[in-house]
Amino acid sequence: MPTLNDVTRGRLLYGGDYNPEQWPEEVWAEDVALMREAGVNLVTVGVFSWARLEPRPGERDFGWLDRVLDLLHAGGVGVCLATPTASPPPWLGARHPGTLPRDETGAVVWYGSRNHFCASSPVYREHALRITADLADRYGGHPALRLWHVNNEYGTVCRCDTTARHFRAWLRRRHGDLDALNEAWGTAFWSQRYGSWAEVLPPRRTQYLPNPAQSLDFHRFTSDALLECFTAERDALRSRTPHIPVTTNFMPLSAGQDGWAWAAEEDVVSVDLYPDPGGPDGAAYGALVQDLTRSQAHGPWLLTEQAAGAVNWRGVNQPKPEGLLRLWSLQAVARGADGICFFQWRQSRQGSEKFHSAMLPHAGPRSRLFGRVRELGAELGKLGGVTGTAVPARIAVLHDWHSWWATLQPGRPSDRFTQEQPLRAWHRALWELNLTCDLAHPEADLSGYALVAVPQLYLLTDAALDNLAGHVRGGGTLVCGFFTGVADADDRIRPGGMAARLREVLGIGLVHEWWPLAEGELQHLTPLGDGQSTAALWREDAETAGATTVAAYRGGELDGRPAVTRHSFGAGTAWYLTTLPDPAALRALLGRAAGEAGLRPPLPGLPAGVEAVRRGGLLFLLNHGRDPAAVPLPAPATDLLTGRRYGRRVPLARHGAAVLRTAPPGGGDGAYA
Ligand code: GAL
């Protein structure tokens, strides 16, 4: 199978979505000239071009796209060619209303925006495949073609009658007969028993709480139904151009699809990433999405979209302050990206994204923003050597979409969190400690990891439980967060409040009761680090059965009960957190567990706010703090971006970055290994 290496060919990819159909042809030559000036080497064309390519059913208008591809090729710009199937032309919905999705009330979701298709509609699928095949037939041999981009940010949900039939077929495959379905969905509750398959529906609007197991299966089904659309298009492309890799751009940290299952079907894993430049979490959130994407790819990945400046879909949309575009782009490279692309090349003058920034903004080529884009292109040009290289990590943070979906249900002990908040809090703590981590599926091979962290996985399969037990028994460290291992694959609560197998590993007896914390409610703990420790979101009244209490609740209903425990199991160690400690306490705890497991950051004495990541013999230093910083060095080093040589310290401006060669050329791993 072709890979990302076939696209990069030793250069970091740089570019963005290019929508020439929004512009008169005179502009195209200027586009290509400016792309060259900016160091652009890959653009994604045709993402939303279906209505232009097929103006009337069955007609084809490829002439304009021929000219675009030829121009790009002549300018030395490679093409990531998109199948336009995320936004069918109005004629498809008007002629075939069954291609349009329906919401939980049965209302049609109309054309006039985008993503208006029902993944189960055979008519949609047939039309999507036809235009895909025709594109591949026409451009499969074009010299500019480097990568296929299928659809765009899959995620549309439909609950129409066609979907209902498709859902039933999926359920038959998963559960077998109706008795098994009734059993799995717990339909003895509230008289929900199904007597015939025809009665079974996607979750639709109900009077009161819907059946959670039905909702969970519908999430699974929707992910699979959309994946069928992707793989059908992918196969149509592969059969015609087996040498060209295929991707589809994921939404960042999105609950929509099973990201592990989807990534396994792609040649290149890619993601869109839009951290909020005005918020406090942008860099930490970016690092999490990047680690997740690299883990999905099992190696280098592609940043398909980021914003050069402001987006237009938050309440208040702030641009990126000077330096931030460069800093966040380098962060992605540090964490495994082999390409940095944007939405979009030229800012649209019309349509609902005319206030979304672009590489070439309304202010034009003399704009400050385009200046930054040009500088970034030049700098990325110096980092080609990093392409294809790995990001070493000895920590795995476990993540699973099925468990996430199960925590999206109403009727839980607390609606103040889903899986996302604990995941973000734990990953942030590890990121602040400069302990690089992968993310992993709970049933994945964990043998390469010294420490496995489970921020919160409510649903764990039997195989996952065995996997965790095997990791600890074999000498690994497990740090496990609250409300984990509570339910089985059908969202059935396991006796004892947590799977017995996991309690054995953690040295925990019963989990007597869950005691969630209300908004603003503060729970004190015995200290976990320096100073006072507090906790938020959640508490559990859990009893130890072999584990040692490391920290206890102080005050409140659970005064004296265990908040954090530690247990020796087999040759390893298992920690359990019955709550979410405050950021400093969580950092102290994870730092301690990692330290005991022999894990250290890449450099000692890193100032707060500075991220340090190793990749491909390079050490990336990224200053996310509000102030300038200085990083002490154990040996002199050269910054690849500026050519500057540093002796004992590297000064970093606010939003500053340096990329140090840590191994002497041709030599061993040098003083930084
Ligand atoms: C992405 C999408 C792009 C554009 C961008 C704006 O979700 O794929 O087409 O809409 O957001 O931020």
XYZ file of C-alpha atoms and ligand atoms in Angstrom:
685
model
C 0.000 0.000 0.000
C 1.244 3.523 -0.715
C 2.044 5.651 2.340
C 2.560 9.250 3.358
C 6.229 8.866 2.373
C 5.071 8.567 -1.237
C 3.485 11.985 -0.896
C 6.200 13.787 1.062
C 9.189 12.398 -0.846
C 11.429 13.805 1.865
C 9.800 17.254 2.116
C 7.288 18.446 4.660
C 4.008 19.093 2.877
C 2.751 22.656 2.979
C -0.437 24.062 1.535
C -4.176 24.050 1.977
C -7.650 23.658 0.532
C -7.783 25.421 -2.796
C -11.212 26.330 -4.159
C -10.523 27.881 -7.570
C -14.158 27.465 -8.637
C -14.952 30.406 -6.359
C -12.727 32.674 -8.459
C -12.488 33.891 -12.059
C -9.803 32.086 -14.033
C -7.590 35.209 -14.211
C -6.911 34.762 -10.508
C -5.581 31.214 -10.837
C -2.209 32.124 -12.312
C -1.657 34.608 -9.484
C -2.625 31.876 -7.016
C 0.022 29.542 -8.327
C 2.674 32.266 -8.409
C 1.930 33.165 -4.789
C 1.863 29.512 -3.771
C 5.393 29.185 -5.120
C 6.401 32.283 -3.225
C 5.020 30.782 -0.030
C 6.699 27.414 -0.494
C 3.387 25.626 -1.017
C 3.851 22.127 -2.437
C 0.422 20.501 -1.963
C -3.121 21.813 -2.335
C -6.411 20.022 -1.821
C -8.706 20.669 -4.751
C -12.353 19.907 -5.327
C -13.653 19.261 -1.800
C -16.890 21.104 -2.515
C -16.985 21.004 -6.306
C -19.723 18.473 -7.022
C -22.261 21.004 -8.342
C -19.592 22.427 -10.643
C -18.353 19.036 -11.829
C -21.837 17.627 -12.363
C -24.066 20.650 -13.037
C -26.964 18.430 -14.121
C -27.505 14.739 -13.412
C -25.004 12.668 -15.354
C -23.303 15.663 -17.052
C -19.610 16.242 -16.499
C -17.732 19.533 -16.567
C -14.078 18.688 -16.122
C -12.534 21.334 -18.375
C -11.953 23.871 -15.611
C -10.410 21.232 -13.343
C -8.108 20.088 -16.161
C -6.822 23.644 -16.407
C -6.416 23.996 -12.644
C -4.427 20.771 -12.336
C -2.237 21.636 -15.310
C -1.501 25.088 -13.900
C -0.627 23.669 -10.496
C 1.581 21.043 -12.041
C 3.377 23.611 -14.170
C 3.992 25.590 -10.971
C 5.415 22.571 -9.157
C 2.475 22.278 -6.767
C 1.221 18.757 -6.039
C -2.482 17.979 -5.826
C -4.476 16.226 -3.167
C -7.620 15.606 -5.182
C -10.860 15.406 -3.241
C -13.968 13.459 -4.025
C -16.719 16.073 -3.692
C -19.185 13.817 -1.929
C -19.590 15.819 1.294
C -21.838 18.315 -0.454
C -24.142 16.905 -3.115
C -25.607 19.383 -5.614
C -29.127 20.665 -4.916
C -30.512 18.644 -7.849
C -29.722 15.387 -6.014
C -31.814 16.314 -2.973
C -34.569 17.870 -5.091
C -34.896 14.818 -7.348
C -34.181 12.230 -4.700
C -35.392 13.486 -1.318
C -34.399 10.114 0.160
C -30.742 11.165 -0.115
C -31.359 13.893 2.469
C -30.897 13.083 6.157
C -33.689 13.218 8.706
C -33.313 14.205 12.334
C -34.819 12.518 15.408
C -38.210 14.132 14.799
C -38.303 12.931 11.193
C -37.667 16.438 9.821
C -35.606 16.676 6.631
C -32.181 18.324 6.837
C -32.137 20.307 3.588
C -29.524 21.268 1.058
C -28.350 24.880 1.082
C -25.402 24.226 3.380
C -23.249 21.059 3.231
C -23.074 17.480 4.613
C -26.713 16.876 3.646
C -26.610 13.211 2.790
C -27.930 10.009 4.277
C -25.105 7.465 4.510
C -27.605 4.624 4.073
C -29.207 5.993 0.921
C -28.366 3.720 -2.033
C -29.091 6.623 -4.393
C -26.579 8.876 -2.631
C -23.993 6.104 -2.599
C -24.477 5.350 -6.275
C -24.100 8.987 -7.330
C -21.106 9.467 -5.015
C -19.378 6.427 -6.439
C -20.025 7.486 -10.022
C -18.440 10.909 -9.662
C -15.575 9.357 -7.680
C -14.885 6.785 -10.373
C -15.034 9.410 -13.109
C -12.580 11.631 -11.241
C -10.190 8.726 -10.810
C -10.518 7.740 -14.467
C -9.820 11.263 -15.619
C -7.065 12.302 -13.217
C -5.544 9.013 -12.070
C -2.652 9.521 -14.491
C -2.238 13.276 -13.961
C 1.340 14.065 -12.944
C 0.207 16.540 -10.250
C -1.850 13.926 -8.393
C -0.249 12.898 -5.090
C -3.043 12.003 -2.694
C -6.785 11.282 -2.673
C -8.963 13.062 -0.122
C -12.338 11.367 0.269
C -15.362 13.450 1.299
C -14.795 15.907 4.168
C -15.062 15.457 7.925
C -17.573 12.604 7.816
C -20.103 12.904 10.615
C -23.632 13.309 9.284
C -26.252 11.430 11.299
C -29.537 10.286 9.779
C -32.560 8.544 11.306
C -34.803 8.062 8.252
C -36.658 4.862 7.308
C -33.882 3.722 4.939
C -31.462 4.160 7.823
C -33.831 2.143 10.018
C -33.666 -0.806 7.605
C -29.912 -0.543 7.380
C -29.661 -0.321 11.183
C -31.722 -3.513 11.552
C -29.415 -5.405 9.201
C -26.440 -4.149 11.216
C -28.115 -5.222 14.475
C -28.807 -8.706 13.110
C -25.109 -9.059 12.366
C -24.104 -7.837 15.817
C -26.681 -9.621 17.942
C -28.015 -12.462 15.830
C -31.661 -12.868 16.759
C -34.253 -10.644 18.345
C -33.976 -12.350 21.746
C -30.301 -11.463 21.859
C -31.106 -7.881 20.879
C -33.729 -7.625 23.639
C -31.228 -9.037 26.097
C -28.405 -6.686 25.001
C -30.648 -3.628 25.110
C -32.226 -4.568 28.435
C -35.721 -4.135 27.022
C -37.285 -5.749 30.073
C -36.929 -2.240 31.479
C -39.934 0.071 30.841
C -41.731 -2.460 28.649
C -39.485 -1.911 25.664
C -39.400 -5.508 24.457
C -39.412 -5.882 20.650
C -41.584 -8.586 19.148
C -40.504 -8.135 15.540
C -37.551 -6.580 13.709
C -39.860 -4.140 11.939
C -40.507 -2.407 15.290
C -36.821 -1.670 15.847
C -35.849 1.925 15.010
C -32.947 4.318 15.240
C -33.331 6.404 18.393
C -36.006 8.960 17.594
C -37.637 11.637 19.689
C -39.076 10.066 22.832
C -41.224 11.233 25.709
C -38.541 10.581 28.312
C -35.029 9.102 28.522
C -34.172 6.908 25.522
C -32.747 3.391 25.852
C -28.984 3.872 26.409
C -27.929 0.547 24.835
C -29.965 1.383 21.728
C -28.271 4.787 21.531
C -24.849 3.185 21.978
C -25.516 0.712 19.165
C -26.776 3.543 16.988
C -23.498 5.415 17.494
C -21.658 2.243 16.469
C -23.908 1.743 13.488
C -23.583 5.354 12.295
C -19.812 5.123 12.482
C -19.896 1.890 10.462
C -22.423 3.196 7.915
C -20.294 6.251 7.197
C -17.220 4.048 7.065
C -18.918 1.955 4.366
C -19.296 5.149 2.322
C -15.608 5.917 2.820
C -14.340 2.435 1.984
C -16.569 2.221 -1.110
C -15.033 5.419 -2.481
C -11.566 4.371 -1.363
C -11.900 1.064 -3.183
C -13.108 2.784 -6.353
C -9.987 4.953 -6.179
C -7.624 2.135 -5.223
C -8.729 -0.097 -8.041
C -7.862 2.669 -10.515
C -4.792 4.211 -8.831
C -3.233 1.654 -6.477
C -0.099 3.803 -6.224
C -1.887 6.893 -4.837
C -2.650 6.877 -1.098
C -6.117 7.700 0.221
C -7.105 9.782 3.240
C -10.152 11.432 4.734
C -9.765 14.336 7.126
C -10.922 13.668 10.686
C -12.468 16.244 12.952
C -10.254 16.728 15.998
C -11.170 14.736 19.097
C -14.624 14.197 17.750
C -17.078 11.776 19.310
C -18.548 11.098 15.869
C -16.730 8.073 14.485
C -14.672 5.230 15.913
C -11.308 6.772 15.118
C -9.397 3.522 15.632
C -11.547 1.579 13.173
C -11.484 4.389 10.638
C -7.742 4.995 10.769
C -7.138 1.309 10.044
C -8.881 1.780 6.676
C -6.751 4.727 5.533
C -3.379 4.880 3.801
C -2.726 8.291 5.336
C -4.309 9.467 8.576
C -5.129 13.152 8.659
C -6.879 15.595 10.938
C -8.167 19.168 11.037
C -7.154 21.182 14.071
C -8.456 24.531 15.283
C -7.333 25.310 18.840
C -8.720 28.556 20.222
C -5.976 31.195 20.104
C -7.969 33.245 22.613
C -8.346 30.435 25.172
C -6.020 28.996 27.802
C -5.947 25.411 26.474
C -4.938 25.759 22.831
C -1.463 24.231 23.016
C -2.475 21.401 25.370
C -5.498 20.570 23.246
C -3.365 20.664 20.102
C -0.842 18.286 21.670
C -3.618 15.838 22.563
C -5.126 15.848 19.078
C -1.671 15.450 17.554
C -0.747 12.549 19.846
C -4.045 10.870 19.105
C -3.667 11.285 15.354
C -0.085 9.987 15.391
C -1.266 6.993 17.392
C -4.108 6.340 14.969
C -1.570 6.478 12.142
C 1.061 4.433 13.996
C 3.512 6.971 12.621
C 3.541 10.238 10.676
C 0.261 11.914 9.817
C -0.997 14.929 7.938
C -2.474 18.130 9.333
C -5.074 18.706 6.620
C -6.504 21.917 8.016
C -5.617 24.652 10.453
C -6.411 28.364 10.461
C -3.805 30.919 9.456
C -5.603 33.434 11.677
C -9.146 33.526 13.006
C -11.926 31.002 12.434
C -15.528 32.223 12.085
C -17.516 29.674 14.061
C -16.787 30.568 17.689
C -18.792 33.263 19.455
C -15.815 35.591 19.316
C -13.136 34.773 16.755
C -9.690 36.118 17.516
C -6.716 35.918 15.149
C -3.432 34.319 16.163
C -0.978 36.682 17.851
C 2.450 37.075 16.247
C 4.425 33.848 16.474
C 1.533 31.541 17.300
C 0.960 30.215 13.796
C 4.624 29.207 13.599
C 4.648 27.790 17.136
C 1.559 25.616 16.686
C 2.716 24.445 13.260
C 6.074 23.373 14.678
C 4.274 21.660 17.542
C 2.410 19.517 15.014
C 5.666 18.622 13.248
C 7.275 17.778 16.603
C 4.389 15.438 17.365
C 4.569 13.579 14.086
C 2.991 15.671 11.332
C 4.652 15.316 7.936
C 2.586 18.121 6.468
C 1.027 21.395 7.579
C -2.013 22.491 5.605
C -4.707 25.076 6.037
C -8.309 25.771 5.435
C -7.916 27.492 3.029
C -5.534 28.976 0.454
C -7.443 32.122 -0.584
C -10.067 33.684 1.662
C -13.561 33.436 0.147
C -15.342 36.690 -0.645
C -18.762 35.091 -0.441
C -20.476 32.307 1.412
C -20.635 31.472 5.076
C -16.871 31.334 5.563
C -15.930 34.751 4.225
C -14.764 35.772 7.693
C -12.659 32.630 8.155
C -8.973 33.414 7.713
C -6.913 31.905 4.903
C -3.268 31.758 3.882
C -3.963 34.559 1.429
C -6.392 36.872 3.227
C -8.643 39.658 1.936
C -5.742 42.033 2.669
C -3.764 40.268 -0.071
C -0.123 39.326 -0.678
C 1.232 42.385 1.159
C -0.652 41.484 4.324
C 1.150 40.657 7.566
C -0.573 37.309 7.558
C 0.686 36.305 4.132
C 4.151 37.370 5.288
C 3.907 34.866 8.152
C 2.673 32.181 5.794
C 5.670 32.773 3.535
C 8.122 32.662 6.444
C 6.588 29.466 7.751
C 6.852 27.853 4.326
C 10.542 28.744 4.205
C 11.198 27.323 7.684
C 9.324 24.100 7.073
C 11.465 23.733 3.978
C 14.439 23.231 6.320
C 12.869 20.373 8.221
C 12.420 17.834 5.437
C 14.763 15.431 7.210
C 12.159 14.799 9.865
C 9.621 13.248 7.479
C 8.928 9.582 8.011
C 10.458 9.568 11.503
C 8.801 8.382 14.717
C 8.049 10.174 17.977
C 9.235 7.871 20.760
C 6.806 7.420 23.679
C 6.820 5.014 26.646
C 3.423 6.064 27.979
C 0.073 5.023 26.523
C -3.105 6.887 27.404
C -6.065 4.647 26.651
C -8.944 6.011 24.653
C -11.992 4.351 23.169
C -14.922 5.723 21.228
C -17.406 3.076 22.373
C -16.828 4.026 25.973
C -17.062 7.698 25.048
C -20.434 7.131 23.363
C -21.660 5.316 26.453
C -20.791 8.379 28.556
C -22.840 10.602 26.274
C -26.056 9.063 27.596
C -28.393 11.004 29.869
C -29.403 9.535 33.216
C -25.883 9.094 34.653
C -24.750 9.981 38.192
C -23.445 13.290 36.836
C -23.919 15.092 33.562
C -20.940 17.340 34.282
C -18.535 15.311 32.189
C -18.123 12.825 29.409
C -14.924 10.926 28.691
C -13.423 14.040 27.170
C -12.812 16.106 30.331
C -10.777 13.503 32.263
C -8.887 12.660 29.067
C -7.984 16.296 28.509
C -7.030 16.871 32.146
C -4.746 13.818 32.309
C -3.146 14.404 28.953
C -2.542 18.009 29.885
C -0.774 16.938 33.079
C 1.512 14.604 31.114
C 2.107 17.308 28.516
C 3.051 19.806 31.231
C 5.450 17.227 32.640
C 6.951 16.887 29.154
C 6.309 13.167 29.189
C 5.460 12.312 25.585
C 2.660 9.794 25.291
C 0.793 7.854 22.656
C -2.882 7.100 22.820
C -3.993 3.515 22.456
C -7.071 1.355 22.185
C -7.743 -0.566 25.417
C -7.251 -3.871 23.608
C -4.045 -2.756 21.816
C -0.643 -4.353 22.354
C 0.750 -2.455 25.349
C 4.073 -4.250 25.567
C 6.086 -1.223 24.406
C 4.808 0.977 27.213
C 6.186 1.299 30.730
C 3.152 3.227 31.936
C -0.464 2.911 30.865
C -2.849 5.675 31.894
C -6.622 5.310 31.831
C -8.111 8.725 32.566
C -11.630 7.325 32.439
C -13.076 4.423 30.487
C -16.546 3.649 31.760
C -17.014 0.767 29.347
C -14.324 -1.915 29.155
C -14.655 -5.212 27.334
C -13.467 -8.461 28.891
C -10.540 -8.463 26.456
C -9.547 -4.954 27.584
C -9.700 -5.989 31.238
C -7.418 -8.938 30.489
C -5.097 -6.614 28.612
C -4.772 -4.246 31.573
C -4.243 -7.102 34.004
C -1.583 -8.589 31.703
C 0.237 -5.266 31.508
C 0.500 -4.920 35.291
C 1.197 -8.600 35.930
C 4.104 -8.374 33.488
C 5.715 -5.499 35.398
C 4.037 -2.432 33.902
C 2.515 0.512 35.716
C -1.194 1.261 35.410
C -2.707 4.537 36.548
C -6.444 4.302 36.402
C -9.004 7.087 36.770
C -12.452 7.051 38.340
C -15.637 5.468 36.950
C -13.616 3.009 34.894
C -14.545 -0.579 34.070
C -18.088 0.053 35.275
C -19.989 -1.340 32.283
C -19.594 -4.171 29.783
C -19.800 -3.877 25.987
C -23.619 -3.624 26.105
C -23.530 -0.896 28.754
C -24.610 -3.380 31.437
C -23.297 -2.415 34.887
C -20.808 -4.879 36.306
C -21.515 -6.154 39.833
C -19.574 -4.424 42.605
C -19.538 -1.052 40.807
C -16.421 -2.023 38.839
C -15.350 -5.164 36.992
C -14.042 -7.692 39.522
C -11.001 -8.328 37.344
C -10.017 -4.670 37.492
C -10.691 -4.428 41.233
C -8.307 -7.307 41.744
C -5.566 -5.515 39.800
C -6.175 -2.229 41.633
C -6.536 -3.832 45.065
C -10.009 -2.363 45.449
C -12.937 -4.119 47.147
C -16.400 -2.750 46.469
C -17.193 0.611 45.000
C -20.064 1.340 47.346
C -21.455 4.542 45.872
C -20.622 7.280 43.391
C -20.657 10.753 44.912
C -20.290 13.271 42.084
C -19.395 16.851 42.929
C -21.652 19.718 41.949
C -20.452 22.750 40.004
C -18.265 24.849 42.298
C -18.207 22.210 45.059
C -14.689 21.781 46.386
C -13.382 18.539 47.871
C -10.179 18.688 49.904
C -7.667 15.865 49.769
C -4.649 15.037 51.873
C -1.719 16.602 49.965
C -0.523 14.922 46.777
C 2.190 17.431 45.934
C 3.355 20.690 47.447
C 0.605 22.572 49.243
C -3.090 21.834 49.462
C -4.758 19.391 47.103
C -8.349 19.569 46.013
C -10.535 17.588 43.647
C -13.422 18.221 41.258
C -16.186 16.491 39.287
C -16.368 13.149 41.030
C -15.843 11.074 44.162
C -16.271 7.407 44.866
C -16.843 5.625 48.112
C -14.452 2.780 47.355
C -12.903 0.368 49.856
C -9.367 -0.919 49.521
C -8.684 -4.652 49.403
C -4.920 -4.849 49.344
C -4.145 -1.378 47.996
C -2.466 1.319 50.076
C -4.170 4.677 50.411
C -1.845 7.359 49.033
C -4.259 10.252 49.512
C -7.614 10.432 51.248
C -10.651 12.697 51.152
C -10.448 15.442 53.773
C -13.795 16.681 55.043
C -17.186 16.150 53.443
C -19.235 12.972 53.324
C -16.280 10.771 52.369
C -13.835 12.114 54.958
C -10.941 9.667 55.360
C -11.935 7.378 52.477
C -9.390 6.659 49.737
C -8.937 9.235 46.984
C -5.778 7.737 45.496
C -4.539 4.186 46.018
C -1.495 2.169 45.006
C -1.275 -1.591 44.710
C 1.393 -4.112 43.772
C 0.024 -6.718 41.428
C 2.139 -9.379 39.763
C 5.409 -7.719 38.881
C 3.813 -4.286 38.402
C 2.014 -1.441 40.126
C -1.553 -0.208 39.779
C -2.827 3.168 40.945
C -6.468 4.155 41.273
C -7.853 7.680 41.459
C -11.415 7.815 42.736
C -11.645 11.509 41.829
C -10.132 14.153 39.540
C -7.382 15.910 41.523
C -6.644 19.565 40.780
C -4.084 20.109 37.980
C -1.040 20.464 40.272
C -2.007 17.385 42.298
C -2.651 15.340 39.172
C 0.693 16.427 37.786
C 2.444 15.464 41.022
C 0.795 12.079 41.018
C 1.423 11.215 37.385
C 4.977 12.545 37.703
C 5.539 10.249 40.659
C 4.100 7.188 38.932
C 6.142 7.944 35.802
C 9.293 8.552 37.825
C 8.874 5.223 39.605
C 8.493 3.628 36.164
C 11.813 5.188 35.122
C 10.376 7.828 32.781
C 11.888 11.310 32.491
C 11.323 14.398 30.317
C 13.760 14.901 27.396
C 15.720 17.582 29.268
C 16.077 18.375 32.962
C 15.200 21.871 34.211
C 12.707 22.817 31.525
C 10.988 26.092 32.473
C 7.203 26.010 32.931
C 5.374 26.599 29.668
C 8.133 25.152 27.497
C 7.268 21.982 25.620
C 10.117 19.666 24.641
C 9.599 16.808 22.190
C 12.055 14.573 20.429
C 11.580 13.484 16.870
C 13.990 12.070 14.332
C 17.209 13.107 16.071
C 15.832 16.604 16.671
C 14.701 18.247 19.863
C 11.815 20.668 19.451
C 11.595 23.403 22.106
C 8.328 25.318 22.067
C 7.543 28.214 24.365
C 3.814 28.299 25.099
C 4.249 30.513 28.155
C 3.249 34.150 28.316
C 6.833 35.310 28.844
C 10.209 34.696 27.220
C 12.056 31.677 28.597
C 15.546 30.212 28.637
C 16.144 26.490 28.362
C 19.343 25.149 29.975
C 21.346 22.835 27.721
C 23.636 20.003 28.766
C 25.805 20.576 25.676
C 26.039 23.141 22.864
C 23.556 22.736 20.017
C 22.501 24.367 16.755
C 19.016 25.609 15.908
C 18.132 24.197 12.529
C 15.669 27.010 11.809
C 18.015 29.943 12.348
C 21.427 28.282 12.121
C 22.273 29.845 15.472
C 24.596 27.956 17.822
C 23.800 27.910 21.535
C 26.154 27.122 24.389
C 24.572 26.653 27.785
C 21.043 27.955 27.180
C 18.535 28.564 24.418
C 16.593 31.811 24.790
C 12.999 31.545 23.557
C 10.856 34.612 22.929
C 7.148 34.601 23.759
C 5.728 32.047 21.286
C 9.326 31.293 20.346
C 10.604 27.922 19.161
C 13.884 26.228 18.378
C 14.630 22.934 16.674
C 17.932 21.573 17.896
C 19.971 18.917 16.258
C 20.648 16.698 19.235
C 22.924 14.181 17.627
C 26.201 15.238 16.028
C 25.875 14.584 12.284
C 27.041 11.056 11.565
C 27.644 10.411 15.277
C 25.759 8.714 18.098
C 22.816 10.231 19.852
C 24.886 12.957 21.534
C 24.422 14.527 24.915
C 20.659 14.877 24.610
C 19.792 11.235 24.235
C -13.589 22.353 8.677
C -14.000 22.040 7.252
C -13.580 23.127 6.285
C -13.913 24.478 6.845
C -13.244 24.637 8.177
C -13.477 25.976 8.826
O -14.430 21.722 9.562
O -13.480 20.808 6.856
O -14.232 22.923 5.060
O -15.298 24.600 6.967
O -13.748 23.662 9.053
O -12.860 26.046 10.085
